């Protein structure tokens, strides 16, 4: 977010301490973020499949919905 300041003058930020994390820490954080994004994509795909299966079960039958899910796994 914004601090509301248009510019940060040296006298304002001279006491700020910025941690330069070791490369291993940076890589670990990056891997965790990338893994979470991948897991979110997988979860969304599973949710979409489940929603469609419920629609099929309502419109056709439970057997048709299960067949749809089996087909999606292959």
N, CA, C and O atoms as a MOPAC input file, in Angstrom:
PM7 MOZYME 1SCF
protein

 N      0.81100 1    -1.17300 1     0.00000 1
 C      0.00000 1     0.00000 1     0.00000 1
 C      0.85900 1     1.24100 1     0.00000 1
 O      2.08200 1     1.18000 1     0.12400 1
 N      0.21500 1     2.32800 1    -0.13700 1
 C      0.90800 1     3.61200 1    -0.20700 1
 C      0.92100 1     4.27000 1     1.16100 1
 O     -0.02600 1     4.15600 1     1.93900 1
 N      2.00900 1     4.95300 1     1.42900 1
 C      2.12400 1     5.70400 1     2.68400 1
 C      1.43200 1     7.05300 1     2.57600 1
 O      1.25800 1     7.75900 1     3.57000 1
 N      1.04400 1     7.40000 1     1.36500 1
 C      0.44800 1     8.70500 1     1.14900 1
 C      1.48400 1     9.75700 1     0.81600 1
 O      1.14000 1    10.87100 1     0.42300 1
 N      2.74900 1     9.41000 1     0.97000 1
 C      3.81100 1    10.35400 1     0.64000 1
 C      4.13400 1    10.24500 1    -0.83800 1
 O      4.15700 1     9.15300 1    -1.40700 1
 N      4.37600 1    11.36700 1    -1.43700 1
 C      4.72500 1    11.36500 1    -2.85100 1
 C      6.16600 1    10.90000 1    -3.04000 1
 O      6.47400 1    10.20100 1    -4.00500 1
 N      7.03000 1    11.27800 1    -2.13700 1
 C      8.41100 1    10.80400 1    -2.20100 1
 C      8.92600 1    10.57600 1    -0.78600 1
 O      8.48500 1    11.21800 1     0.16700 1
 N      9.84500 1     9.67200 1    -0.67700 1
 C     10.45300 1     9.39200 1     0.62100 1
 C     11.82800 1    10.05000 1     0.63800 1
 O     12.72600 1     9.66700 1    -0.11200 1
 N     11.97100 1    11.02100 1     1.48600 1
 C     13.22700 1    11.74400 1     1.59400 1
 C     14.23400 1    10.90900 1     2.39600 1
 O     13.84000 1    10.12000 1     3.25500 1
 N     15.52300 1    11.08100 1     2.11800 1
 C     16.54700 1    10.33300 1     2.83900 1
 C     16.44000 1    10.47100 1     4.35900 1
 O     16.66900 1     9.50000 1     5.08000 1
 N     16.09700 1    11.65600 1     4.85200 1
 C     16.02000 1    11.84400 1     6.30000 1
 C     14.84900 1    11.04900 1     6.90500 1
 O     14.85100 1    10.75700 1     8.10000 1
 N     13.87200 1    10.70800 1     6.09400 1
 C     12.72000 1     9.94700 1     6.58300 1
 C     13.06000 1     8.46000 1     6.66400 1
 O     12.61100 1     7.77000 1     7.57900 1
 N     13.83900 1     7.97000 1     5.72700 1
 C     14.09800 1     6.53100 1     5.64100 1
 C     15.49000 1     6.12700 1     6.12300 1
 O     15.84100 1     4.95000 1     6.04600 1
 N     16.28200 1     7.06400 1     6.61200 1
 C     17.66300 1     6.73700 1     6.97500 1
 C     17.76600 1     5.71700 1     8.10900 1
 O     18.77600 1     5.02100 1     8.21700 1
 N     16.75200 1     5.61800 1     8.94400 1
 C     16.79500 1     4.65800 1    10.04600 1
 C     16.10500 1     3.33000 1     9.71100 1
 O     16.03600 1     2.43700 1    10.55600 1
 N     15.60400 1     3.20200 1     8.49900 1
 C     14.93000 1     1.95900 1     8.10700 1
 C     15.97200 1     0.85800 1     7.95700 1
 O     17.04900 1     1.06700 1     7.40000 1
 N     15.63000 1    -0.30000 1     8.46100 1
 C     16.49800 1    -1.45700 1     8.31800 1
 C     15.80100 1    -2.45100 1     7.40100 1
 O     14.68200 1    -2.88700 1     7.67200 1
 N     16.46500 1    -2.79600 1     6.33200 1
 C     15.90500 1    -3.76100 1     5.38200 1
 C     16.75900 1    -5.01600 1     5.45100 1
 O     17.96900 1    -4.98800 1     5.22800 1
 N     16.08100 1    -6.12700 1     5.77000 1
 C     16.78100 1    -7.39700 1     5.90400 1
 C     17.02600 1    -8.00200 1     4.53200 1
 O     16.09300 1    -8.23400 1     3.76400 1
 N     18.27300 1    -8.24900 1     4.24100 1
 C     18.64800 1    -8.92800 1     3.00500 1
 C     18.71300 1   -10.41400 1     3.33500 1
 O     19.75200 1   -10.93300 1     3.74300 1
 N     17.58200 1   -11.08200 1     3.14900 1
 C     17.47600 1   -12.49100 1     3.52400 1
 C     18.46700 1   -13.33000 1     2.72400 1
 O     18.73300 1   -13.05200 1     1.55500 1
 N     19.01000 1   -14.36200 1     3.37300 1
 C     19.90600 1   -15.26700 1     2.64900 1
 C     19.17100 1   -15.91100 1     1.46800 1
 O     17.94800 1   -16.05500 1     1.48100 1
 N     19.92800 1   -16.28500 1     0.47100 1
 C     19.34100 1   -16.86700 1    -0.74300 1
 C     18.47300 1   -18.08500 1    -0.42700 1
 O     17.43700 1   -18.28600 1    -1.06100 1
 N     18.88800 1   -18.89900 1     0.54800 1
 C     18.10000 1   -20.09500 1     0.89200 1
 C     16.71600 1   -19.70500 1     1.40800 1
 O     15.72400 1   -20.35900 1     1.08800 1
 N     16.65300 1   -18.64600 1     2.20000 1
 C     15.37800 1   -18.17000 1     2.73700 1
 C     14.52200 1   -17.62100 1     1.60000 1
 O     13.33300 1   -17.92600 1     1.51600 1
 N     15.11100 1   -16.82200 1     0.73700 1
 C     14.37500 1   -16.26500 1    -0.39500 1
 C     13.83100 1   -17.38100 1    -1.28600 1
 O     12.68400 1   -17.32900 1    -1.73100 1
 N     14.66300 1   -18.38700 1    -1.53800 1
 C     14.22600 1   -19.51200 1    -2.37000 1
 C     13.10600 1   -20.29200 1    -1.69800 1
 O     12.16200 1   -20.72400 1    -2.35900 1
 N     13.20800 1   -20.47100 1    -0.39300 1
 C     12.16000 1   -21.17900 1     0.34000 1
 C     10.82900 1   -20.45600 1     0.28600 1
 O      9.78200 1   -21.07900 1     0.11400 1
 N     10.87000 1   -19.14500 1     0.43200 1
 C      9.63900 1   -18.34200 1     0.36000 1
 C      9.06800 1   -18.41400 1    -1.05500 1
 O      7.86400 1   -18.59100 1    -1.24100 1
 N      9.93900 1   -18.27700 1    -2.04100 1
 C      9.47300 1   -18.34900 1    -3.43500 1
 C      8.83200 1   -19.69800 1    -3.71800 1
 O      7.75900 1   -19.75800 1    -4.32000 1
 N      9.47100 1   -20.77600 1    -3.29400 1
 C      8.91600 1   -22.11600 1    -3.53100 1
 C      7.56800 1   -22.28900 1    -2.84400 1
 O      6.65800 1   -22.89900 1    -3.40600 1
 N      7.43600 1   -21.75900 1    -1.63500 1
 C      6.16500 1   -21.85800 1    -0.91600 1
 C      5.06100 1   -21.09500 1    -1.63900 1
 O      3.93300 1   -21.57700 1    -1.74500 1
 N      5.38600 1   -19.91500 1    -2.13200 1
 C      4.39700 1   -19.10800 1    -2.86100 1
 C      4.00100 1   -19.80300 1    -4.15700 1
 O      2.81500 1   -19.89300 1    -4.47600 1
 N      4.98500 1   -20.29500 1    -4.90500 1
 C      4.68700 1   -20.97800 1    -6.16100 1
 C      3.87400 1   -22.24900 1    -5.91600 1
 O      2.95900 1   -22.55500 1    -6.68100 1
 N      4.19800 1   -22.98500 1    -4.86100 1
 C      3.44300 1   -24.19700 1    -4.53200 1
 C      2.00500 1   -23.86100 1    -4.16900 1
 O      1.08000 1   -24.58000 1    -4.54700 1
 N      1.81900 1   -22.78600 1    -3.44700 1
 C      0.46000 1   -22.40700 1    -3.06000 1
 C     -0.36200 1   -21.99700 1    -4.27800 1
 O     -1.55400 1   -22.29700 1    -4.34800 1
 N      0.25900 1   -21.31900 1    -5.23200 1
 C     -0.45700 1   -20.95600 1    -6.45600 1
 C     -0.83300 1   -22.20900 1    -7.25200 1
 O     -1.94000 1   -22.30500 1    -7.78100 1
 N      0.08000 1   -23.15300 1    -7.33100 1
 C     -0.20300 1   -24.40000 1    -8.04400 1
 C     -1.32000 1   -25.17300 1    -7.34400 1
 O     -2.20700 1   -25.71600 1    -8.00100 1
 N     -1.27700 1   -25.22100 1    -6.02000 1
 C     -2.31800 1   -25.92500 1    -5.26900 1
 C     -3.67700 1   -25.25100 1    -5.46700 1
 O     -4.70000 1   -25.93000 1    -5.54900 1
 N     -3.68900 1   -23.93900 1    -5.54200 1
 C     -4.94400 1   -23.21400 1    -5.77700 1
 C     -5.51300 1   -23.56000 1    -7.15000 1
 O     -6.72400 1   -23.73100 1    -7.29600 1
 N     -4.64000 1   -23.66300 1    -8.16300 1
 C     -5.11300 1   -24.03200 1    -9.50900 1
 C     -5.70300 1   -25.44000 1    -9.50700 1
 O     -6.74800 1   -25.68200 1   -10.11100 1
 N     -5.03400 1   -26.36100 1    -8.83000 1
 C     -5.53700 1   -27.73900 1    -8.75000 1
 C     -6.87200 1   -27.76700 1    -8.01200 1
 O     -7.80800 1   -28.43700 1    -8.44700 1
 N     -6.96200 1   -27.04900 1    -6.90900 1
 C     -8.19800 1   -27.00800 1    -6.13400 1
 C     -9.34000 1   -26.43200 1    -6.96400 1
 O    -10.46200 1   -26.93400 1    -6.89800 1
 N     -9.07400 1   -25.39600 1    -7.73600 1
 C    -10.12000 1   -24.80000 1    -8.57700 1
 C    -10.58200 1   -25.78700 1    -9.63600 1
 O    -11.77800 1   -25.88800 1    -9.91100 1
 N     -9.64600 1   -26.51600 1   -10.23200 1
 C    -10.01200 1   -27.50600 1   -11.24600 1
 C    -10.86600 1   -28.61000 1   -10.62900 1
 O    -11.84700 1   -29.04800 1   -11.23100 1
 N    -10.49800 1   -29.05900 1    -9.43400 1
 C    -11.29100 1   -30.08800 1    -8.75400 1
 C    -12.68600 1   -29.57900 1    -8.41900 1
 O    -13.67200 1   -30.30000 1    -8.57300 1
 N    -12.76300 1   -28.34400 1    -7.96500 1
 C    -14.06400 1   -27.75800 1    -7.64600 1
 C    -14.93200 1   -27.65600 1    -8.90100 1
 O    -16.12500 1   -27.96000 1    -8.85700 1
 N    -14.34500 1   -27.23400 1   -10.00400 1
 C    -15.09400 1   -27.14100 1   -11.26400 1
 C    -15.62000 1   -28.50700 1   -11.68900 1
 O    -16.76400 1   -28.62700 1   -12.12700 1
 N    -14.78200 1   -29.53800 1   -11.55900 1
 C    -15.21700 1   -30.90000 1   -11.90000 1
 C    -16.34400 1   -31.34600 1   -10.98800 1
 O    -17.31900 1   -31.94300 1   -11.44600 1
 N    -16.21600 1   -31.06100 1    -9.70500 1
 C    -17.24600 1   -31.46000 1    -8.74800 1
 C    -18.57100 1   -30.75800 1    -9.04100 1
 O    -19.63300 1   -31.37800 1    -8.98000 1
 N    -18.50700 1   -29.47200 1    -9.35800 1
 C    -19.72900 1   -28.72800 1    -9.69200 1
 C    -20.40500 1   -29.34000 1   -10.91000 1
 O    -21.62000 1   -29.53800 1   -10.92800 1
 N    -19.60600 1   -29.63600 1   -11.92100 1
 C    -20.17000 1   -30.23100 1   -13.13800 1
 C    -20.77300 1   -31.59500 1   -12.83800 1
 O    -21.83100 1   -31.93600 1   -13.36700 1
 N    -20.11000 1   -32.37600 1   -11.99600 1
 C    -20.62800 1   -33.70000 1   -11.64100 1
 C    -21.96800 1   -33.58300 1   -10.92000 1
 O    -22.86800 1   -34.38900 1   -11.15400 1
 N    -22.10400 1   -32.60600 1   -10.06400 1
 C    -23.38100 1   -32.39300 1    -9.36600 1
 C    -24.46500 1   -32.01300 1   -10.36800 1
 O    -25.59200 1   -32.50100 1   -10.28300 1
 N    -24.12800 1   -31.14700 1   -11.31200 1
 C    -25.09700 1   -30.77800 1   -12.34800 1
 C    -25.56300 1   -32.01400 1   -13.11600 1
 O    -26.75600 1   -32.19900 1   -13.35600 1
 N    -24.60500 1   -32.85200 1   -13.49500 1
 C    -24.93500 1   -34.06900 1   -14.24100 1
 C    -25.80000 1   -34.98900 1   -13.39100 1
 O    -26.76200 1   -35.57600 1   -13.88800 1
 N    -25.46400 1   -35.11600 1   -12.11700 1
 C    -26.25400 1   -35.97900 1   -11.22700 1
 C    -27.69300 1   -35.48000 1   -11.13100 1
 O    -28.62900 1   -36.28000 1   -11.11200 1
 N    -27.87000 1   -34.17400 1   -11.07000 1
 C    -29.21900 1   -33.59600 1   -10.97600 1
 C    -29.96800 1   -33.76300 1   -12.29900 1
 O    -31.13900 1   -34.14300 1   -12.30900 1
 N    -29.29600 1   -33.48100 1   -13.40400 1
 C    -29.94800 1   -33.50600 1   -14.71000 1
 C    -30.13400 1   -34.91500 1   -15.25600 1
 O    -31.12100 1   -35.19900 1   -15.93500 1
 N    -29.18400 1   -35.79500 1   -14.95500 1
 C    -29.23100 1   -37.14700 1   -15.53800 1
 C    -29.36100 1   -38.19800 1   -14.43300 1
 O    -30.45200 1   -38.68800 1   -14.14100 1
 N    -28.22500 1   -38.52500 1   -13.83400 1
 C    -28.23300 1   -39.54400 1   -12.77300 1
 C    -26.88700 1   -39.54200 1   -12.06100 1
 O    -25.90200 1   -38.98500 1   -12.54400 1
 N    -26.87900 1   -40.17700 1   -10.90800 1
 C    -25.62400 1   -40.30300 1   -10.16700 1
 C    -24.62200 1   -41.13500 1   -10.95300 1
 O    -23.42500 1   -40.84800 1   -10.94900 1
 N    -25.11600 1   -42.16300 1   -11.62500 1
 C    -24.22600 1   -43.01500 1   -12.42200 1
 C    -23.56100 1   -42.21000 1   -13.53200 1
 O    -22.37600 1   -42.39700 1   -13.80700 1
 N    -24.31400 1   -41.31600 1   -14.17300 1
 C    -23.74300 1   -40.48000 1   -15.22900 1
 C    -22.69500 1   -39.52900 1   -14.65200 1
 O    -21.66700 1   -39.27300 1   -15.27800 1
 N    -22.96200 1   -39.01600 1   -13.46600 1
 C    -22.00400 1   -38.11400 1   -12.82500 1
 C    -20.71900 1   -38.85200 1   -12.48200 1
 O    -19.62500 1   -38.32900 1   -12.69300 1
 N    -20.84500 1   -40.05800 1   -11.95700 1
 C    -19.65600 1   -40.85200 1   -11.63400 1
 C    -18.88300 1   -41.21200 1   -12.89600 1
 O    -17.65200 1   -41.21800 1   -12.89700 1
 N    -19.60500 1   -41.51100 1   -13.96600 1
 C    -18.94400 1   -41.81100 1   -15.23900 1
 C    -18.17500 1   -40.58200 1   -15.72900 1
 O    -17.06200 1   -40.70600 1   -16.23900 1
 N    -18.76900 1   -39.40400 1   -15.57400 1
 C    -18.09800 1   -38.15100 1   -15.95500 1
 C    -16.80500 1   -37.98700 1   -15.17000 1
 O    -15.76500 1   -37.66800 1   -15.74500 1
 N    -16.86500 1   -38.20200 1   -13.86400 1
 C    -15.66400 1   -38.05700 1   -13.03400 1
 C    -14.60600 1   -39.07300 1   -13.40600 1
 O    -13.42100 1   -38.74200 1   -13.45200 1
 N    -15.01600 1   -40.31900 1   -13.67600 1
 C    -14.05700 1   -41.33800 1   -14.10100 1
 C    -13.39800 1   -40.93600 1   -15.40800 1
 O    -12.19100 1   -41.10800 1   -15.57700 1
 N    -14.18700 1   -40.40000 1   -16.33600 1
 C    -13.68600 1   -39.96000 1   -17.63600 1
 C    -12.68200 1   -38.82300 1   -17.46400 1
 O    -11.68900 1   -38.76300 1   -18.18900 1
 N    -12.93000 1   -37.91900 1   -16.51100 1
 C    -12.06000 1   -36.77200 1   -16.29000 1
 C    -10.70600 1   -37.17200 1   -15.72600 1
 O     -9.71600 1   -36.47400 1   -15.94400 1
 N    -10.65100 1   -38.27500 1   -15.01100 1
 C     -9.37500 1   -38.72600 1   -14.42300 1
 C     -8.44900 1   -39.29900 1   -15.47700 1
 O     -7.23400 1   -39.30200 1   -15.28200 1
 N     -8.97400 1   -39.77400 1   -16.56800 1
 C     -8.14600 1   -40.39300 1   -17.62200 1
 C     -7.74300 1   -39.43300 1   -18.66900 1
 O     -7.04900 1   -39.80500 1   -19.61400 1

